[in-house]
Amino acid sequence: MITVLIVDDQDLVRIGLRTLIDSEDDLTCVGEAADGLAAVAAAREHRPDVVLMDVRMAGVDGLEATRRITADPDLPDTKVIVLTTFEVDEYVFTALRGGASGFLLKDTKPVDLLRAIRLVAGGEALLAPSATRQLVREFVSMAPRSRRPHPQLHTLTEREREVLGLVAEGLNNEEIAERLVVSPATARTHVSRAMIKLGARDRAQLVVFAYQSGLAD
């Protein structure tokens, strides 16, 4: 069972999301919060697999709440999906750099939202819509001193650095395997090793690290 925490300052939004999630056999809503401070407290109490996080809320906003949750050593397996009304939004970039596993527009179709929750819970990143890679690239290019290689970048093998660049292109394991002419299992191993060495929570952070380290254009 995948557990979900819903964070939004609108009652109707929370009710709608809870109804949708609880209608699925493999998903369950374990809690709700109307602001960032309550979200952090609820995450620590319920330890959900996935947090659906609104960005713009009074008091502690979704960005700060995301940073606190993803940085909490007691919540290593909790993933955050940012919900926003704007596809091109500087808050999205900040959330990704702060540890979010991706973002969705609030008008996303229910079936796509449910699929996203399952993907993120399984360790994947929301690099869809395809604009995500462009958004990350634009943010990193605007951020001061953004081109700072990850301190553990030197621990990667040449193949792992190559794979990191392909992850930043938005390729999944099967596509990486095809590009490198290796098996999907081998590609998955390279990705996993790169995540471990760089301390990445998921593929979304690998993308950010790749751009910051100059391994992707």
Short mmCIF file of C-alpha atoms in Angstrom, two decimals:
data_model
loop_
_atom_site.label_atom_id
_atom_site.label_comp_id
_atom_site.label_asym_id
_atom_site.label_seq_id
_atom_site.Cartn_x
_atom_site.Cartn_y
_atom_site.Cartn_z
CA MET A 1 0.00 0.00 0.00
CA ILE A 2 1.36 3.42 -1.02
CA THR A 3 0.69 6.07 1.61
CA VAL A 4 0.06 9.69 0.59
CA LEU A 5 0.00 12.98 2.48
CA ILE A 6 -1.99 15.82 0.88
CA VAL A 7 -0.89 19.41 1.44
CA ASP A 8 -3.02 22.26 0.10
CA ASP A 9 -4.59 25.35 1.62
CA GLN A 10 -7.92 24.79 -0.15
CA ASP A 11 -10.37 22.42 1.52
CA LEU A 12 -12.03 21.41 -1.75
CA VAL A 13 -8.71 20.50 -3.33
CA ARG A 14 -7.76 18.29 -0.39
CA ILE A 15 -11.17 16.61 -0.38
CA GLY A 16 -10.97 15.93 -4.10
CA LEU A 17 -7.47 14.49 -3.91
CA ARG A 18 -8.32 12.32 -0.91
CA THR A 19 -11.40 10.93 -2.66
CA LEU A 20 -9.36 10.13 -5.76
CA ILE A 21 -6.51 8.48 -3.86
CA ASP A 22 -8.69 6.46 -1.51
CA SER A 23 -10.63 5.08 -4.48
CA GLU A 24 -7.53 3.10 -5.52
CA ASP A 25 -6.81 -0.31 -4.01
CA ASP A 26 -3.06 0.30 -3.70
CA LEU A 27 -3.17 3.91 -2.46
CA THR A 28 -4.32 5.46 0.79
CA CYS A 29 -4.35 9.00 2.15
CA VAL A 30 -2.81 9.00 5.64
CA GLY A 31 -3.17 12.68 6.37
CA GLU A 32 -3.83 16.24 5.24
CA ALA A 33 -2.26 19.63 5.95
CA ALA A 34 -3.25 23.17 5.01
CA ASP A 35 0.17 24.82 5.37
CA GLY A 36 3.86 23.99 5.27
CA LEU A 37 4.42 23.83 9.00
CA ALA A 38 1.58 21.37 9.45
CA ALA A 39 2.87 19.43 6.44
CA VAL A 40 6.26 18.85 8.04
CA ALA A 41 4.64 17.76 11.30
CA ALA A 42 2.26 15.42 9.48
CA ALA A 43 5.11 13.94 7.43
CA ARG A 44 7.05 13.19 10.60
CA GLU A 45 3.97 11.65 12.20
CA HIS A 46 2.75 9.52 9.29
CA ARG A 47 5.99 8.94 7.32
CA PRO A 48 4.15 8.82 3.99
CA ASP A 49 5.64 7.39 0.84
CA VAL A 50 4.58 10.43 -1.18
CA VAL A 51 3.63 14.01 -0.31
CA LEU A 52 1.49 16.02 -2.73
CA MET A 53 2.72 19.54 -1.96
CA ASP A 54 1.06 22.81 -2.90
CA VAL A 55 3.57 25.65 -3.31
CA ARG A 56 1.84 28.87 -2.41
CA MET A 57 0.51 28.75 1.12
CA ALA A 58 0.48 31.24 3.97
CA GLY A 59 3.20 31.01 6.59
CA VAL A 60 5.68 28.25 5.79
CA ASP A 61 5.20 27.67 2.07
CA GLY A 62 5.53 24.47 0.10
CA LEU A 63 9.13 25.15 -0.89
CA GLU A 64 10.39 25.41 2.66
CA ALA A 65 8.24 22.46 3.70
CA THR A 66 9.75 20.42 0.87
CA ARG A 67 13.28 21.31 1.96
CA ARG A 68 12.55 20.36 5.56
CA ILE A 69 10.95 17.04 4.64
CA THR A 70 13.59 15.93 2.14
CA ALA A 71 16.39 16.97 4.49
CA ASP A 72 14.93 15.13 7.47
CA PRO A 73 17.11 12.06 8.21
CA ASP A 74 14.06 10.34 9.70
CA LEU A 75 12.20 10.60 6.36
CA PRO A 76 14.66 9.11 3.85
CA ASP A 77 11.96 7.32 1.87
CA THR A 78 9.40 10.13 1.71
CA LYS A 79 9.14 11.68 -1.77
CA VAL A 80 7.56 15.03 -2.62
CA ILE A 81 5.56 15.89 -5.72
CA VAL A 82 5.01 19.62 -6.12
CA LEU A 83 1.61 20.73 -7.39
CA THR A 84 1.55 24.06 -9.23
CA THR A 85 -0.78 26.04 -11.46
CA PHE A 86 2.12 27.29 -13.61
CA GLU A 87 4.27 25.08 -15.83
CA VAL A 88 7.05 27.66 -16.07
CA ASP A 89 7.49 28.77 -12.50
CA GLU A 90 10.67 29.60 -10.63
CA TYR A 91 9.19 27.89 -7.58
CA VAL A 92 9.27 24.60 -9.46
CA PHE A 93 13.01 24.92 -10.02
CA THR A 94 13.63 25.74 -6.37
CA ALA A 95 11.54 22.76 -5.30
CA LEU A 96 13.49 20.38 -7.56
CA ARG A 97 16.79 21.65 -6.22
CA GLY A 98 15.39 21.36 -2.72
CA GLY A 99 14.74 17.65 -3.11
CA ALA A 100 11.32 17.33 -4.75
CA SER A 101 10.95 14.34 -7.05
CA GLY A 102 9.12 16.37 -9.67
CA PHE A 103 6.05 18.45 -10.28
CA LEU A 104 2.57 18.26 -11.74
CA LEU A 105 0.17 20.91 -12.90
CA LYS A 106 -2.99 21.11 -10.84
CA ASP A 107 -5.09 20.48 -13.93
CA THR A 108 -3.36 17.13 -14.51
CA LYS A 109 -5.78 14.38 -15.41
CA PRO A 110 -6.64 12.06 -12.47
CA VAL A 111 -5.17 9.00 -14.22
CA ASP A 112 -1.88 10.84 -14.73
CA LEU A 113 -1.78 11.98 -11.11
CA LEU A 114 -2.29 8.43 -9.88
CA ARG A 115 0.40 7.16 -12.24
CA ALA A 116 2.77 9.87 -10.97
CA ILE A 117 2.24 8.86 -7.36
CA ARG A 118 3.06 5.26 -8.19
CA LEU A 119 6.14 6.20 -10.22
CA VAL A 120 7.58 8.43 -7.51
CA ALA A 121 6.83 5.90 -4.78
CA GLY A 122 8.80 3.40 -6.87
CA GLY A 123 11.84 5.66 -6.98
CA GLU A 124 11.34 7.23 -10.38
CA ALA A 125 11.32 10.97 -11.05
CA LEU A 126 8.64 13.04 -12.73
CA LEU A 127 10.62 14.16 -15.75
CA ALA A 128 7.35 14.50 -17.59
CA PRO A 129 5.97 16.63 -19.06
CA SER A 130 8.98 16.86 -21.30
CA ALA A 131 9.35 20.53 -20.37
CA THR A 132 10.83 19.54 -17.02
CA ARG A 133 14.35 19.13 -18.38
CA GLN A 134 14.14 22.54 -20.04
CA LEU A 135 12.86 24.05 -16.80
CA VAL A 136 15.71 22.61 -14.77
CA ARG A 137 18.24 23.77 -17.36
CA GLU A 138 16.84 27.32 -17.34
CA PHE A 139 16.86 27.51 -13.56
CA VAL A 140 20.40 26.21 -13.21
CA SER A 141 21.60 28.65 -15.87
CA MET A 142 20.00 31.53 -13.98
CA ALA A 143 21.20 30.50 -10.54
CA PRO A 144 24.35 32.30 -9.32
CA ARG A 145 27.44 30.08 -9.23
CA SER A 146 25.28 27.25 -10.54
CA ARG A 147 28.12 25.46 -12.32
CA ARG A 148 29.57 23.84 -9.24
CA PRO A 149 30.57 20.21 -9.70
CA HIS A 150 29.11 17.86 -7.13
CA PRO A 151 31.79 17.19 -4.47
CA GLN A 152 31.53 13.44 -5.10
CA LEU A 153 31.56 13.70 -8.88
CA HIS A 154 35.13 12.37 -8.97
CA THR A 155 33.96 9.06 -7.51
CA LEU A 156 31.95 8.23 -10.64
CA THR A 157 33.44 6.02 -13.30
CA GLU A 158 33.50 7.28 -16.89
CA ARG A 159 30.51 5.09 -17.72
CA GLU A 160 28.59 6.37 -14.69
CA ARG A 161 29.29 9.97 -15.75
CA GLU A 162 28.02 9.10 -19.21
CA VAL A 163 24.89 7.55 -17.75
CA LEU A 164 24.36 10.63 -15.56
CA GLY A 165 24.34 12.77 -18.68
CA LEU A 166 21.80 10.49 -20.32
CA VAL A 167 19.56 10.64 -17.25
CA ALA A 168 19.70 14.43 -17.58
CA GLU A 169 18.44 14.06 -21.14
CA GLY A 170 15.34 12.42 -19.68
CA LEU A 171 16.14 8.89 -20.86
CA ASN A 172 14.74 5.97 -18.87
CA ASN A 173 16.74 2.81 -18.16
CA GLU A 174 15.58 1.06 -21.33
CA GLU A 175 16.51 4.05 -23.49
CA ILE A 176 19.89 4.35 -21.78
CA ALA A 177 20.50 0.66 -22.40
CA GLU A 178 19.67 1.09 -26.08
CA ARG A 179 21.93 4.14 -26.41
CA LEU A 180 24.89 2.39 -24.75
CA VAL A 181 24.16 -1.03 -26.24
CA VAL A 182 23.94 -2.72 -22.85
CA SER A 183 21.18 -4.58 -21.03
CA PRO A 184 18.48 -2.64 -19.13
CA ALA A 185 19.72 -4.34 -15.93
CA THR A 186 23.22 -2.97 -16.53
CA ALA A 187 21.86 0.51 -17.18
CA ARG A 188 19.81 0.29 -13.99
CA THR A 189 22.91 -0.72 -12.05
CA HIS A 190 24.89 2.26 -13.36
CA VAL A 191 22.05 4.63 -12.43
CA SER A 192 21.75 3.12 -8.95
CA ARG A 193 25.49 3.39 -8.32
CA ALA A 194 25.53 7.00 -9.44
CA MET A 195 22.64 7.78 -7.09
CA ILE A 196 24.43 6.14 -4.17
CA LYS A 197 27.75 7.87 -4.82
CA LEU A 198 26.16 11.30 -5.24
CA GLY A 199 23.67 10.84 -2.41
CA ALA A 200 20.71 11.48 -4.71
CA ARG A 201 17.25 10.65 -3.46
CA ASP A 202 15.99 9.93 -6.97
CA ARG A 203 16.50 10.62 -10.66
CA ALA A 204 15.23 14.20 -10.36
CA GLN A 205 18.20 15.07 -8.17
CA LEU A 206 20.52 13.29 -10.59
CA VAL A 207 19.28 15.64 -13.31
CA VAL A 208 19.99 18.70 -11.16
CA PHE A 209 23.45 17.38 -10.22
CA ALA A 210 24.23 16.74 -13.89
CA TYR A 211 23.41 20.31 -14.90
CA GLN A 212 25.20 21.82 -11.92
CA SER A 213 28.28 19.74 -12.69
CA GLY A 214 28.32 20.68 -16.36
CA LEU A 215 27.57 17.15 -17.60
CA ALA A 216 24.49 18.31 -19.49
CA ASP A 217 23.80 21.32 -21.69
#
